[in-house]
PDB file of C-alpha atoms in Angstrom:
ATOM      1  CA  GLU A 638     121.693  42.762  22.589  1.00 79.00           C
ATOM      2  CA  LEU A 639     122.169  45.670  24.964  1.00 85.00           C
ATOM      3  CA  LYS A 640     120.232  48.777  23.982  1.00 91.00           C
ATOM      4  CA  VAL A 641     120.667  52.258  25.364  1.00 95.00           C
ATOM      5  CA  GLU A 642     118.047  54.781  24.318  1.00 96.00           C
ATOM      6  CA  GLN A 643     118.018  58.480  25.001  1.00 97.00           C
ATOM      7  CA  ASN A 644     115.218  60.928  24.632  1.00 96.00           C
ATOM      8  CA  PRO A 645     114.745  63.452  23.426  1.00 97.00           C
ATOM      9  CA  LEU A 646     117.303  63.301  20.624  1.00 96.00           C
ATOM     10  CA  PHE A 647     116.997  67.022  19.991  1.00 96.00           C
ATOM     11  CA  LEU A 648     116.318  69.607  22.646  1.00 95.00           C
ATOM     12  CA  SER A 649     115.970  73.315  22.077  1.00 95.00           C
ATOM     13  CA  MET A 650     115.788  75.266  25.306  1.00 92.00           C
ATOM     14  CA  GLN A 651     115.496  78.838  26.330  1.00 94.00           C
ATOM     15  CA  GLU A 652     118.022  80.219  28.737  1.00 96.00           C
ATOM     16  CA  GLY A 653     116.807  79.993  32.299  1.00 96.00           C
ATOM     17  CA  LYS A 654     114.526  77.016  31.732  1.00 96.00           C
ATOM     18  CA  ASN A 655     114.766  73.523  33.225  1.00 96.00           C
ATOM     19  CA  TYR A 656     114.655  70.250  31.383  1.00 95.00           C
ATOM     20  CA  THR A 657     115.487  66.541  31.732  1.00 97.00           C
ATOM     21  CA  ILE A 658     117.177  64.099  29.372  1.00 98.00           C
ATOM     22  CA  TYR A 659     116.230  60.452  29.850  1.00 98.00           C
ATOM     23  CA  CYS A 660     118.392  57.399  29.314  1.00 97.00           C
ATOM     24  CA  ASN A 661     116.779  53.949  29.304  1.00 96.00           C
ATOM     25  CA  TYR A 662     118.742  50.739  29.005  1.00 94.00           C
ATOM     26  CA  SER A 663     117.822  47.119  28.476  1.00 92.00           C
ATOM     27  CA  THR A 664     120.050  45.131  30.845  1.00 85.00           C
ATOM     28  CA  THR A 665     121.227  45.322  34.405  1.00 79.00           C
ATOM     29  CA  SER A 666     124.357  47.281  35.133  1.00 75.00           C
ATOM     30  CA  ASP A 667     125.633  49.305  38.018  1.00 70.00           C
ATOM     31  CA  ARG A 668     127.834  51.667  36.036  1.00 86.00           C
ATOM     32  CA  LEU A 669     126.378  54.446  33.992  1.00 92.00           C
ATOM     33  CA  TYR A 670     128.276  57.380  32.553  1.00 94.00           C
ATOM     34  CA  TRP A 671     127.291  60.754  31.157  1.00 97.00           C
ATOM     35  CA  TYR A 672     129.550  62.434  28.640  1.00 97.00           C
ATOM     36  CA  ARG A 673     129.435  65.785  26.894  1.00 97.00           C
ATOM     37  CA  GLN A 674     130.670  66.365  23.350  1.00 95.00           C
ATOM     38  CA  ASP A 675     131.114  69.775  21.731  1.00 94.00           C
ATOM     39  CA  PRO A 676     131.044  69.963  17.912  1.00 89.00           C
ATOM     40  CA  GLY A 677     134.266  68.591  16.449  1.00 86.00           C
ATOM     41  CA  LYS A 678     135.641  67.774  19.882  1.00 89.00           C
ATOM     42  CA  SER A 679     136.110  64.631  21.883  1.00 88.00           C
ATOM     43  CA  LEU A 680     134.038  63.370  24.793  1.00 93.00           C
ATOM     44  CA  GLU A 681     134.315  64.910  28.217  1.00 95.00           C
ATOM     45  CA  SER A 682     133.294  62.890  31.239  1.00 94.00           C
ATOM     46  CA  LEU A 683     130.542  64.519  33.308  1.00 97.00           C
ATOM     47  CA  PHE A 684     129.309  61.918  35.776  1.00 95.00           C
ATOM     48  CA  VAL A 685     129.788  58.316  36.794  1.00 93.00           C
ATOM     49  CA  LEU A 686     126.875  56.690  38.601  1.00 93.00           C
ATOM     50  CA  LEU A 687     127.811  53.509  40.414  1.00 87.00           C
ATOM     51  CA  SER A 688     124.790  52.390  42.392  1.00 83.00           C
ATOM     52  CA  ASN A 689     121.032  52.470  42.573  1.00 84.00           C
ATOM     53  CA  GLY A 690     119.810  55.818  43.797  1.00 86.00           C
ATOM     54  CA  ALA A 691     123.092  57.556  43.040  1.00 90.00           C
ATOM     55  CA  VAL A 692     122.770  61.275  42.461  1.00 94.00           C
ATOM     56  CA  LYS A 693     125.567  63.573  41.369  1.00 95.00           C
ATOM     57  CA  GLN A 694     125.530  67.307  40.722  1.00 97.00           C
ATOM     58  CA  GLU A 695     127.935  69.676  39.067  1.00 96.00           C
ATOM     59  CA  GLY A 696     126.856  73.240  38.506  1.00 96.00           C
ATOM     60  CA  ARG A 697     123.579  73.299  36.583  1.00 97.00           C
ATOM     61  CA  LEU A 698     123.638  69.573  35.804  1.00 98.00           C
ATOM     62  CA  MET A 699     122.386  66.767  38.011  1.00 98.00           C
ATOM     63  CA  ALA A 700     122.409  63.089  37.128  1.00 98.00           C
ATOM     64  CA  SER A 701     120.601  60.224  38.830  1.00 96.00           C
ATOM     65  CA  LEU A 702     120.383  56.465  38.441  1.00 94.00           C
ATOM     66  CA  ASP A 703     117.507  54.061  39.098  1.00 93.00           C
ATOM     67  CA  THR A 704     118.803  50.571  38.387  1.00 90.00           C
ATOM     68  CA  LYS A 705     115.459  48.928  39.079  1.00 91.00           C
ATOM     69  CA  ALA A 706     113.752  51.023  36.414  1.00 93.00           C
ATOM     70  CA  ARG A 707     116.903  50.855  34.224  1.00 93.00           C
ATOM     71  CA  LEU A 708     116.732  54.605  33.895  1.00 95.00           C
ATOM     72  CA  SER A 709     119.130  57.478  34.297  1.00 96.00           C
ATOM     73  CA  THR A 710     118.256  61.144  34.036  1.00 98.00           C
ATOM     74  CA  LEU A 711     120.303  64.245  33.382  1.00 98.00           C
ATOM     75  CA  HIS A 712     118.531  67.315  34.713  1.00 98.00           C
ATOM     76  CA  ILE A 713     119.431  70.788  33.534  1.00 97.00           C
ATOM     77  CA  THR A 714     118.599  73.694  35.798  1.00 97.00           C
ATOM     78  CA  ALA A 715     118.367  77.274  34.547  1.00 96.00           C
ATOM     79  CA  ALA A 716     120.057  76.526  31.244  1.00 95.00           C
ATOM     80  CA  VAL A 717     122.750  78.827  29.869  1.00 96.00           C
ATOM     81  CA  HIS A 718     124.180  79.005  26.350  1.00 95.00           C
ATOM     82  CA  ASP A 719     127.446  77.348  27.412  1.00 95.00           C
ATOM     83  CA  LEU A 720     125.549  74.106  28.019  1.00 96.00           C
ATOM     84  CA  SER A 721     124.833  73.741  24.294  1.00 97.00           C
ATOM     85  CA  ALA A 722     126.444  70.423  23.261  1.00 97.00           C
ATOM     86  CA  THR A 723     125.609  66.784  22.623  1.00 96.00           C
ATOM     87  CA  TYR A 724     125.079  64.681  25.730  1.00 98.00           C
ATOM     88  CA  PHE A 725     125.587  60.929  25.756  1.00 97.00           C
ATOM     89  CA  CYS A 726     124.754  58.360  28.349  1.00 97.00           C
ATOM     90  CA  ALA A 727     126.733  55.124  28.269  1.00 95.00           C
ATOM     91  CA  LEU A 728     126.332  51.832  30.060  1.00 92.00           C
ATOM     92  CA  ASP A 729     129.226  49.598  31.008  1.00 86.00           C
ATOM     93  CA  SER A 730     128.140  46.158  29.852  1.00 76.00           C
ATOM     94  CA  ASN A 731     131.096  44.452  31.529  1.00 68.00           C
ATOM     95  CA  ALA A 732     130.134  45.845  34.930  1.00 56.00           C
ATOM     96  CA  GLY A 733     130.446  43.147  37.545  1.00 56.00           C
ATOM     97  CA  GLY A 734     132.862  41.170  35.426  1.00 58.00           C
ATOM     98  CA  THR A 735     136.600  41.207  35.449  1.00 58.00           C
ATOM     99  CA  SER A 736     137.098  44.103  33.103  1.00 64.00           C
ATOM    100  CA  TYR A 737     135.328  47.397  32.705  1.00 74.00           C
ATOM    101  CA  GLY A 738     135.173  49.873  29.889  1.00 77.00           C
ATOM    102  CA  LYS A 739     133.016  48.231  27.215  1.00 84.00           C
ATOM    103  CA  LEU A 740     130.659  51.152  26.997  1.00 90.00           C
ATOM    104  CA  THR A 741     127.464  51.052  24.983  1.00 93.00           C
ATOM    105  CA  PHE A 742     126.421  54.599  24.156  1.00 95.00           C
ATOM    106  CA  GLY A 743     123.017  56.085  23.561  1.00 96.00           C
ATOM    107  CA  GLN A 744     122.325  58.010  20.363  1.00 95.00           C
ATOM    108  CA  GLY A 745     123.069  61.319  22.010  1.00 96.00           C
ATOM    109  CA  THR A 746     120.883  64.320  22.781  1.00 97.00           C
ATOM    110  CA  ILE A 747     121.730  67.502  20.891  1.00 97.00           C
ATOM    111  CA  LEU A 748     121.022  70.383  23.244  1.00 97.00           C
ATOM    112  CA  THR A 749     120.743  73.934  21.990  1.00 97.00           C
ATOM    113  CA  VAL A 750     120.226  76.742  24.480  1.00 96.00           C
ATOM    114  CA  HIS A 751     119.117  80.045  23.023  1.00 93.00           C
ATOM    115  CA  PRO A 752     118.336  83.430  24.525  1.00 86.00           C
TER     116      PRO A 752
ATOM    117  CA  GLU B1464     148.536  65.377  33.344  1.00 65.00           C
ATOM    118  CA  ALA B1465     148.853  65.048  29.603  1.00 78.00           C
ATOM    119  CA  GLY B1466     145.793  63.694  27.838  1.00 91.00           C
ATOM    120  CA  VAL B1467     145.352  60.933  25.282  1.00 95.00           C
ATOM    121  CA  ALA B1468     147.267  61.821  22.123  1.00 96.00           C
ATOM    122  CA  GLN B1469     146.083  60.762  18.685  1.00 97.00           C
ATOM    123  CA  SER B1470     147.344  61.296  15.160  1.00 97.00           C
ATOM    124  CA  PRO B1471     146.641  62.141  12.472  1.00 97.00           C
ATOM    125  CA  ARG B1472     143.667  64.341  13.277  1.00 96.00           C
ATOM    126  CA  TYR B1473     142.311  64.141   9.749  1.00 97.00           C
ATOM    127  CA  LYS B1474     142.785  61.705   6.904  1.00 98.00           C
ATOM    128  CA  ILE B1475     141.170  61.477   3.487  1.00 98.00           C
ATOM    129  CA  ILE B1476     141.703  58.351   1.400  1.00 98.00           C
ATOM    130  CA  GLU B1477     140.150  56.571  -1.548  1.00 97.00           C
ATOM    131  CA  LYS B1478     138.261  53.340  -0.966  1.00 96.00           C
ATOM    132  CA  ARG B1479     140.436  50.235  -1.014  1.00 97.00           C
ATOM    133  CA  GLN B1480     143.417  52.219   0.290  1.00 97.00           C
ATOM    134  CA  SER B1481     144.890  51.642   3.707  1.00 98.00           C
ATOM    135  CA  VAL B1482     145.240  53.939   6.710  1.00 98.00           C
ATOM    136  CA  ALA B1483     146.758  53.768  10.174  1.00 98.00           C
ATOM    137  CA  PHE B1484     145.966  55.715  13.312  1.00 98.00           C
ATOM    138  CA  TRP B1485     148.220  56.087  16.326  1.00 98.00           C
ATOM    139  CA  CYS B1486     147.344  56.570  19.985  1.00 97.00           C
ATOM    140  CA  ASN B1487     149.422  57.346  23.054  1.00 96.00           C
ATOM    141  CA  PRO B1488     147.387  56.899  26.259  1.00 95.00           C
ATOM    142  CA  ILE B1489     147.709  58.681  29.550  1.00 94.00           C
ATOM    143  CA  SER B1490     150.864  57.587  31.319  1.00 92.00           C
ATOM    144  CA  GLY B1491     150.213  54.660  33.642  1.00 89.00           C
ATOM    145  CA  HIS B1492     146.851  53.729  32.168  1.00 91.00           C
ATOM    146  CA  ALA B1493     146.868  49.994  31.596  1.00 89.00           C
ATOM    147  CA  THR B1494     143.695  49.830  29.544  1.00 91.00           C
ATOM    148  CA  LEU B1495     143.357  51.270  26.057  1.00 94.00           C
ATOM    149  CA  TYR B1496     140.281  51.361  23.862  1.00 95.00           C
ATOM    150  CA  TRP B1497     139.501  52.167  20.249  1.00 97.00           C
ATOM    151  CA  TYR B1498     135.990  53.415  19.555  1.00 97.00           C
ATOM    152  CA  GLN B1499     134.409  54.249  16.188  1.00 97.00           C
ATOM    153  CA  GLN B1500     131.989  57.178  16.040  1.00 95.00           C
ATOM    154  CA  ILE B1501     129.949  57.503  12.875  1.00 95.00           C
ATOM    155  CA  LEU B1502     128.417  60.925  12.282  1.00 92.00           C
ATOM    156  CA  GLY B1503     125.243  61.377  14.300  1.00 90.00           C
ATOM    157  CA  GLN B1504     125.778  58.277  16.444  1.00 92.00           C
ATOM    158  CA  GLY B1505     127.312  57.389  19.765  1.00 93.00           C
ATOM    159  CA  PRO B1506     130.749  55.787  19.811  1.00 95.00           C
ATOM    160  CA  LYS B1507     131.026  52.007  19.402  1.00 95.00           C
ATOM    161  CA  LEU B1508     133.811  49.932  20.942  1.00 94.00           C
ATOM    162  CA  LEU B1509     136.080  48.264  18.410  1.00 97.00           C
ATOM    163  CA  ILE B1510     138.791  46.813  20.633  1.00 95.00           C
ATOM    164  CA  GLN B1511     139.957  46.923  24.237  1.00 93.00           C
ATOM    165  CA  PHE B1512     143.508  46.191  25.415  1.00 92.00           C
ATOM    166  CA  GLN B1513     144.680  45.465  28.930  1.00 89.00           C
ATOM    167  CA  ASN B1514     148.424  46.185  28.865  1.00 87.00           C
ATOM    168  CA  ASN B1515     149.398  44.547  25.561  1.00 83.00           C
ATOM    169  CA  GLY B1516     146.717  41.837  25.569  1.00 90.00           C
ATOM    170  CA  VAL B1517     143.337  41.992  23.840  1.00 92.00           C
ATOM    171  CA  VAL B1518     140.385  41.908  26.258  1.00 89.00           C
ATOM    172  CA  ASP B1519     137.560  42.359  23.766  1.00 90.00           C
ATOM    173  CA  ASP B1520     137.590  42.627  19.974  1.00 93.00           C
ATOM    174  CA  SER B1521     134.156  41.177  19.332  1.00 91.00           C
ATOM    175  CA  GLN B1522     133.017  44.234  17.353  1.00 92.00           C
ATOM    176  CA  LEU B1523     136.176  44.675  15.304  1.00 96.00           C
ATOM    177  CA  PRO B1524     135.692  43.842  11.591  1.00 95.00           C
ATOM    178  CA  LYS B1525     138.707  41.593  11.490  1.00 95.00           C
ATOM    179  CA  ASP B1526     138.686  41.147   7.733  1.00 95.00           C
ATOM    180  CA  ARG B1527     139.845  44.742   7.324  1.00 97.00           C
ATOM    181  CA  PHE B1528     140.670  46.184  10.737  1.00 98.00           C
ATOM    182  CA  SER B1529     143.643  45.318  12.885  1.00 97.00           C
ATOM    183  CA  ALA B1530     145.078  46.813  16.036  1.00 97.00           C
ATOM    184  CA  GLU B1531     148.118  46.263  18.167  1.00 96.00           C
ATOM    185  CA  ARG B1532     149.547  47.626  21.364  1.00 95.00           C
ATOM    186  CA  LEU B1533     153.200  46.819  21.498  1.00 82.00           C
ATOM    187  CA  LYS B1534     154.908  47.070  24.884  1.00 86.00           C
ATOM    188  CA  GLY B1535     151.595  47.931  26.518  1.00 84.00           C
ATOM    189  CA  VAL B1536     151.781  51.656  25.789  1.00 92.00           C
ATOM    190  CA  ASP B1537     151.144  53.111  22.313  1.00 95.00           C
ATOM    191  CA  SER B1538     148.617  51.549  19.986  1.00 97.00           C
ATOM    192  CA  THR B1539     147.993  51.519  16.250  1.00 97.00           C
ATOM    193  CA  LEU B1540     144.695  50.874  14.494  1.00 98.00           C
ATOM    194  CA  LYS B1541     144.890  49.942  10.821  1.00 98.00           C
ATOM    195  CA  ILE B1542     142.218  49.665   8.156  1.00 98.00           C
ATOM    196  CA  GLN B1543     143.014  47.799   4.958  1.00 97.00           C
ATOM    197  CA  PRO B1544     141.278  48.012   2.550  1.00 96.00           C
ATOM    198  CA  ALA B1545     139.014  50.883   3.533  1.00 97.00           C
ATOM    199  CA  LYS B1546     135.355  51.012   2.573  1.00 97.00           C
ATOM    200  CA  LEU B1547     133.064  54.015   2.266  1.00 97.00           C
ATOM    201  CA  GLU B1548     131.245  52.997   5.457  1.00 96.00           C
ATOM    202  CA  ASP B1549     134.484  53.297   7.428  1.00 97.00           C
ATOM    203  CA  SER B1550     134.165  57.088   7.275  1.00 98.00           C
ATOM    204  CA  ALA B1551     134.015  58.021  10.941  1.00 97.00           C
ATOM    205  CA  VAL B1552     135.950  59.477  13.829  1.00 96.00           C
ATOM    206  CA  TYR B1553     138.222  56.970  15.517  1.00 98.00           C
ATOM    207  CA  LEU B1554     138.514  57.704  19.194  1.00 97.00           C
ATOM    208  CA  CYS B1555     141.190  56.309  21.427  1.00 97.00           C
ATOM    209  CA  ALA B1556     140.556  56.222  25.167  1.00 96.00           C
ATOM    210  CA  SER B1557     142.431  54.991  28.196  1.00 94.00           C
ATOM    211  CA  SER B1558     141.665  54.185  31.807  1.00 91.00           C
ATOM    212  CA  SER B1559     143.442  52.873  34.854  1.00 84.00           C
ATOM    213  CA  GLN B1560     140.899  50.061  35.521  1.00 70.00           C
ATOM    214  CA  GLY B1561     140.877  48.519  38.955  1.00 58.00           C
ATOM    215  CA  THR B1562     138.133  49.286  41.448  1.00 54.00           C
ATOM    216  CA  GLY B1563     136.233  52.501  41.433  1.00 61.00           C
ATOM    217  CA  ALA B1564     134.706  54.500  38.665  1.00 67.00           C
ATOM    218  CA  ASN B1565     137.052  53.562  35.798  1.00 77.00           C
ATOM    219  CA  VAL B1566     136.398  56.745  33.897  1.00 86.00           C
ATOM    220  CA  LEU B1567     137.549  56.568  30.302  1.00 91.00           C
ATOM    221  CA  THR B1568     139.507  59.580  29.067  1.00 93.00           C
ATOM    222  CA  PHE B1569     139.104  60.108  25.342  1.00 95.00           C
ATOM    223  CA  GLY B1570     141.514  61.617  22.870  1.00 95.00           C
ATOM    224  CA  ALA B1571     140.544  64.256  20.317  1.00 94.00           C
ATOM    225  CA  GLY B1572     139.964  61.599  17.659  1.00 96.00           C
ATOM    226  CA  SER B1573     141.116  60.901  14.110  1.00 97.00           C
ATOM    227  CA  ARG B1574     138.552  61.815  11.480  1.00 97.00           C
ATOM    228  CA  LEU B1575     138.618  59.503   8.459  1.00 98.00           C
ATOM    229  CA  THR B1576     136.905  60.289   5.181  1.00 98.00           C
ATOM    230  CA  VAL B1577     136.801  57.520   2.591  1.00 98.00           C
ATOM    231  CA  LEU B1578     135.975  58.669  -0.950  1.00 97.00           C
TER     232      LEU B1578
END
């Protein structure tokens, strides 16, 4: 059974600080996604990582993928309050097959940024 | 472009009653997904359609859940009879498949409370 584990599950940060969320998974895949979810809202796509060594950056967020270690990271630089949300990583377990989109999600990391 | 539309946004029913949720995907997206998100967890795939055919329904509790996608556009997810553990947000998503990133776009969700 495919497992996707995130840590930490809860993260309280001060504005201006840096931190990293880790996403470990149990099977090979070359498609990993990061989503953001605000309370009561749906999921917003942040990054898609398609190959080993892939790195993507958007504003204060940077995501990377190491398929050999089965690890993805989401790094937050100089956090601001607007980044407070729940962050999910998700692995596409059909990757390499004929159909994509069967995502297995991690438990989510609840990020709170305070002054 | 218009997003993924879902209705109703909220529904409260008694256990053993039935409920139906409707989804209209992004125009031109051939693939449609229904995910179940229980409070505090990541979403879990229930069923995936490619046009009007089922690609994966391995995690759909078929004794009580059913879904259809007539004409390859709109979809309906039905639960009958509902159980307390079906309380969750039901998220519809769509994607265009094919090569590339295949990013899923999620709707706002339908929140079900079973009493």
